[in-house]
PDB file of C-alpha atoms in Angstrom:
ATOM      1  CA  UNK A   1     112.956  83.880  87.229  1.00 90.00           C
ATOM      2  CA  UNK A   2     109.270  83.264  86.560  1.00 94.00           C
ATOM      3  CA  UNK A   3     107.603  82.540  83.213  1.00 96.00           C
ATOM      4  CA  UNK A   4     104.077  83.293  82.003  1.00 96.00           C
ATOM      5  CA  UNK A   5     102.309  83.024  78.658  1.00 96.00           C
ATOM      6  CA  UNK A   6     100.331  85.990  77.343  1.00 94.00           C
ATOM      7  CA  UNK A   7      98.698  85.983  73.902  1.00 93.00           C
ATOM      8  CA  UNK A   8     100.720  82.915  72.949  1.00 95.00           C
ATOM      9  CA  UNK A   9     104.034  84.573  73.863  1.00 95.00           C
ATOM     10  CA  UNK A  10     106.329  83.517  76.694  1.00 96.00           C
ATOM     11  CA  UNK A  11     107.430  86.276  79.066  1.00 96.00           C
ATOM     12  CA  UNK A  12     110.315  85.625  81.456  1.00 97.00           C
ATOM     13  CA  UNK A  13     110.390  88.024  84.365  1.00 97.00           C
ATOM     14  CA  UNK A  14     111.829  88.605  87.810  1.00 97.00           C
ATOM     15  CA  UNK A  15     109.537  89.308  90.742  1.00 96.00           C
ATOM     16  CA  UNK A  16     111.121  91.222  93.613  1.00 96.00           C
ATOM     17  CA  UNK A  17     109.467  92.115  96.917  1.00 96.00           C
ATOM     18  CA  UNK A  18     111.001  94.552  99.353  1.00 96.00           C
ATOM     19  CA  UNK A  19     110.707  97.545 101.626  1.00 96.00           C
ATOM     20  CA  UNK A  20     111.988 101.060 101.012  1.00 95.00           C
ATOM     21  CA  UNK A  21     112.526 103.551 103.807  1.00 95.00           C
ATOM     22  CA  UNK A  22     111.120 107.027 103.275  1.00 93.00           C
ATOM     23  CA  UNK A  23     113.143 109.724 105.045  1.00 93.00           C
ATOM     24  CA  UNK A  24     112.453 113.285 106.079  1.00 92.00           C
ATOM     25  CA  UNK A  25     114.742 116.225 105.233  1.00 93.00           C
ATOM     26  CA  UNK A  26     116.887 115.454 108.292  1.00 95.00           C
ATOM     27  CA  UNK A  27     117.423 111.886 107.095  1.00 94.00           C
ATOM     28  CA  UNK A  28     115.212 110.259 109.747  1.00 94.00           C
ATOM     29  CA  UNK A  29     113.154 107.278 108.588  1.00 95.00           C
ATOM     30  CA  UNK A  30     109.437 108.087 108.474  1.00 95.00           C
ATOM     31  CA  UNK A  31     107.920 105.054 106.750  1.00 95.00           C
ATOM     32  CA  UNK A  32     108.662 101.579 105.508  1.00 95.00           C
ATOM     33  CA  UNK A  33     106.982 101.171 102.117  1.00 93.00           C
ATOM     34  CA  UNK A  34     106.412  97.653 100.781  1.00 92.00           C
ATOM     35  CA  UNK A  35     106.525  96.948  97.048  1.00 93.00           C
ATOM     36  CA  UNK A  36     106.505  94.107  94.540  1.00 93.00           C
ATOM     37  CA  UNK A  37     108.294  94.789  91.253  1.00 96.00           C
ATOM     38  CA  UNK A  38     107.803  92.621  88.169  1.00 97.00           C
ATOM     39  CA  UNK A  39     110.478  93.258  85.530  1.00 97.00           C
ATOM     40  CA  UNK A  40     110.377  91.464  82.199  1.00 97.00           C
ATOM     41  CA  UNK A  41     113.642  90.096  80.858  1.00 96.00           C
ATOM     42  CA  UNK A  42     113.369  91.933  77.557  1.00 88.00           C
ATOM     43  CA  UNK A  43     116.020  92.937  75.014  1.00 87.00           C
ATOM     44  CA  UNK A  44     114.816  96.540  75.141  1.00 84.00           C
ATOM     45  CA  UNK A  45     114.620  96.688  78.957  1.00 84.00           C
ATOM     46  CA  UNK A  46     116.192 100.163  79.145  1.00 87.00           C
ATOM     47  CA  UNK A  47     113.384 101.537  76.959  1.00 92.00           C
ATOM     48  CA  UNK A  48     110.488  99.663  78.593  1.00 94.00           C
ATOM     49  CA  UNK A  49     107.966 101.799  80.454  1.00 96.00           C
ATOM     50  CA  UNK A  50     107.353 101.242  84.158  1.00 96.00           C
ATOM     51  CA  UNK A  51     103.839 101.393  85.580  1.00 95.00           C
ATOM     52  CA  UNK A  52     103.474 102.224  89.284  1.00 94.00           C
ATOM     53  CA  UNK A  53     100.293 100.862  90.860  1.00 91.00           C
ATOM     54  CA  UNK A  54      98.782 101.910  94.184  1.00 85.00           C
ATOM     55  CA  UNK A  55      95.525 100.687  95.640  1.00 77.00           C
ATOM     56  CA  UNK A  56      93.076 102.385  98.002  1.00 63.00           C
ATOM     57  CA  UNK A  57      93.464 102.824 101.680  1.00 62.00           C
ATOM     58  CA  UNK A  58      93.683 103.195 104.436  1.00 58.00           C
ATOM     59  CA  UNK A  59      93.539  99.452 104.770  1.00 60.00           C
ATOM     60  CA  UNK A  60      93.630  97.994 101.268  1.00 69.00           C
ATOM     61  CA  UNK A  61      97.095  97.388  99.896  1.00 75.00           C
ATOM     62  CA  UNK A  62      98.103  96.639  96.329  1.00 79.00           C
ATOM     63  CA  UNK A  63      97.503  92.879  96.671  1.00 80.00           C
ATOM     64  CA  UNK A  64      94.187  93.001  94.786  1.00 78.00           C
ATOM     65  CA  UNK A  65      95.886  94.736  91.848  1.00 80.00           C
ATOM     66  CA  UNK A  66      98.818  92.319  91.988  1.00 81.00           C
ATOM     67  CA  UNK A  67      96.898  89.048  92.354  1.00 84.00           C
ATOM     68  CA  UNK A  68      93.461  89.973  91.058  1.00 79.00           C
ATOM     69  CA  UNK A  69      93.686  92.197  88.025  1.00 86.00           C
ATOM     70  CA  UNK A  70      96.922  93.567  86.535  1.00 92.00           C
ATOM     71  CA  UNK A  71      99.767  91.421  87.866  1.00 93.00           C
ATOM     72  CA  UNK A  72     101.306  88.579  85.852  1.00 96.00           C
ATOM     73  CA  UNK A  73      99.637  85.908  87.985  1.00 95.00           C
ATOM     74  CA  UNK A  74      96.032  85.804  89.116  1.00 92.00           C
ATOM     75  CA  UNK A  75      94.303  83.821  91.829  1.00 89.00           C
ATOM     76  CA  UNK A  76      92.012  81.331  90.103  1.00 88.00           C
ATOM     77  CA  UNK A  77      88.464  81.771  91.398  1.00 85.00           C
ATOM     78  CA  UNK A  78      85.207  79.888  91.039  1.00 85.00           C
ATOM     79  CA  UNK A  79      83.496  83.069  89.814  1.00 84.00           C
ATOM     80  CA  UNK A  80      80.616  83.668  89.583  1.00 88.00           C
ATOM     81  CA  UNK A  81      80.215  81.114  92.387  1.00 90.00           C
ATOM     82  CA  UNK A  82      81.846  81.652  95.771  1.00 90.00           C
ATOM     83  CA  UNK A  83      85.527  80.719  95.854  1.00 85.00           C
ATOM     84  CA  UNK A  84      86.359  78.104  98.480  1.00 86.00           C
ATOM     85  CA  UNK A  85      88.940  78.869 101.183  1.00 88.00           C
ATOM     86  CA  UNK A  86      92.681  78.291 100.824  1.00 86.00           C
ATOM     87  CA  UNK A  87      94.795  76.907  99.343  1.00 89.00           C
ATOM     88  CA  UNK A  88      94.418  79.153  96.312  1.00 87.00           C
ATOM     89  CA  UNK A  89      95.736  78.271  92.876  1.00 90.00           C
ATOM     90  CA  UNK A  90      97.665  80.780  90.757  1.00 92.00           C
ATOM     91  CA  UNK A  91      97.267  81.012  86.993  1.00 94.00           C
ATOM     92  CA  UNK A  92      98.876  83.132  84.285  1.00 96.00           C
ATOM     93  CA  UNK A  93      96.927  86.375  83.900  1.00 95.00           C
ATOM     94  CA  UNK A  94      95.901  87.003  80.276  1.00 94.00           C
ATOM     95  CA  UNK A  95      95.073  90.618  81.200  1.00 94.00           C
ATOM     96  CA  UNK A  96      98.440  91.524  82.718  1.00 96.00           C
ATOM     97  CA  UNK A  97     100.224  94.655  81.544  1.00 95.00           C
ATOM     98  CA  UNK A  98     103.639  92.977  81.867  1.00 96.00           C
ATOM     99  CA  UNK A  99     103.815  92.331  78.130  1.00 95.00           C
ATOM    100  CA  UNK A 100     103.818  96.127  77.625  1.00 94.00           C
ATOM    101  CA  UNK A 101     105.322  97.579  80.812  1.00 96.00           C
ATOM    102  CA  UNK A 102     107.303  96.580  83.878  1.00 97.00           C
ATOM    103  CA  UNK A 103     105.101  96.776  86.975  1.00 96.00           C
ATOM    104  CA  UNK A 104     105.680  98.097  90.495  1.00 95.00           C
ATOM    105  CA  UNK A 105     102.909  97.481  93.033  1.00 92.00           C
ATOM    106  CA  UNK A 106     103.192  99.786  96.051  1.00 92.00           C
ATOM    107  CA  UNK A 107     101.362  99.567  99.364  1.00 90.00           C
ATOM    108  CA  UNK A 108     100.625 103.098 100.534  1.00 87.00           C
ATOM    109  CA  UNK A 109     101.543 103.750 104.169  1.00 88.00           C
ATOM    110  CA  UNK A 110      99.072 102.018 106.528  1.00 86.00           C
ATOM    111  CA  UNK A 111      97.898  99.666 103.777  1.00 85.00           C
ATOM    112  CA  UNK A 112      99.145  96.158 103.147  1.00 86.00           C
ATOM    113  CA  UNK A 113     102.653  95.847 104.599  1.00 89.00           C
ATOM    114  CA  UNK A 114     103.641  99.560 104.652  1.00 89.00           C
ATOM    115  CA  UNK A 115     103.893 101.303 108.016  1.00 91.00           C
ATOM    116  CA  UNK A 116     105.036 104.580 109.556  1.00 94.00           C
ATOM    117  CA  UNK A 117     108.271 104.258 111.535  1.00 95.00           C
ATOM    118  CA  UNK A 118     110.034 106.337 114.150  1.00 93.00           C
ATOM    119  CA  UNK A 119     107.987 109.305 115.299  1.00 92.00           C
ATOM    120  CA  UNK A 120     105.798 109.360 112.201  1.00 90.00           C
ATOM    121  CA  UNK A 121     102.142 108.407 112.472  1.00 86.00           C
ATOM    122  CA  UNK A 122      99.594 107.280 109.927  1.00 81.00           C
ATOM    123  CA  UNK A 123      98.107 110.786 109.838  1.00 79.00           C
ATOM    124  CA  UNK A 124     101.385 112.099 108.406  1.00 82.00           C
ATOM    125  CA  UNK A 125     100.609 110.146 105.214  1.00 80.00           C
ATOM    126  CA  UNK A 126      96.838 110.019 104.837  1.00 75.00           C
ATOM    127  CA  UNK A 127      96.506 113.492 103.325  1.00 68.00           C
ATOM    128  CA  UNK A 128      98.846 112.876 100.377  1.00 60.00           C
ATOM    129  CA  UNK A 129      96.078 112.065  97.870  1.00 61.00           C
ATOM    130  CA  UNK A 130      94.023 115.072  98.945  1.00 65.00           C
ATOM    131  CA  UNK A 131      97.050 117.378  98.694  1.00 67.00           C
ATOM    132  CA  UNK A 132      98.036 115.981  95.275  1.00 64.00           C
ATOM    133  CA  UNK A 133      94.493 116.302  93.946  1.00 68.00           C
ATOM    134  CA  UNK A 134      94.137 119.898  95.090  1.00 67.00           C
ATOM    135  CA  UNK A 135      97.540 120.880  93.717  1.00 66.00           C
ATOM    136  CA  UNK A 136      97.254 119.234  90.289  1.00 62.00           C
ATOM    137  CA  UNK A 137      93.595 119.023  89.338  1.00 57.00           C
ATOM    138  CA  UNK A 138      91.541 122.148  88.813  1.00 52.00           C
ATOM    139  CA  UNK A 139      88.147 122.190  90.467  1.00 49.00           C
ATOM    140  CA  UNK A 140      86.497 122.710  87.068  1.00 48.00           C
ATOM    141  CA  UNK A 141      87.886 119.361  85.884  1.00 49.00           C
ATOM    142  CA  UNK A 142      86.353 117.406  88.759  1.00 47.00           C
TER     143      UNK A 142
END
């Protein structure tokens, strides 16, 4: 269990990192998808919302969202000056969403620690955003 303070309140939470296997219709593994889930230990946990966070790609995983903006901990920087090299120091993130929602940070395939497996290739996954956008957003809204 990890503890942070947000707006003067203590939040106890569990941070879990893992990999999920995506499978095709025949049950063959096609990708290993890495995630970090932060779940607050709240009395109303069954009613708490869950926010799923993906970052760009190909190449950039969810680490910048997790450790730089929305996650419960943030890397302390020397901003606006240049931040020196490692070791980095973690600090409670006053801007985290964890006080309002559990968080799941997901590395899209070929970003961060997510990879295609078996016969799948990166190209099998790169079109998902384009396909989703074309199927759910009308061209007049763009």
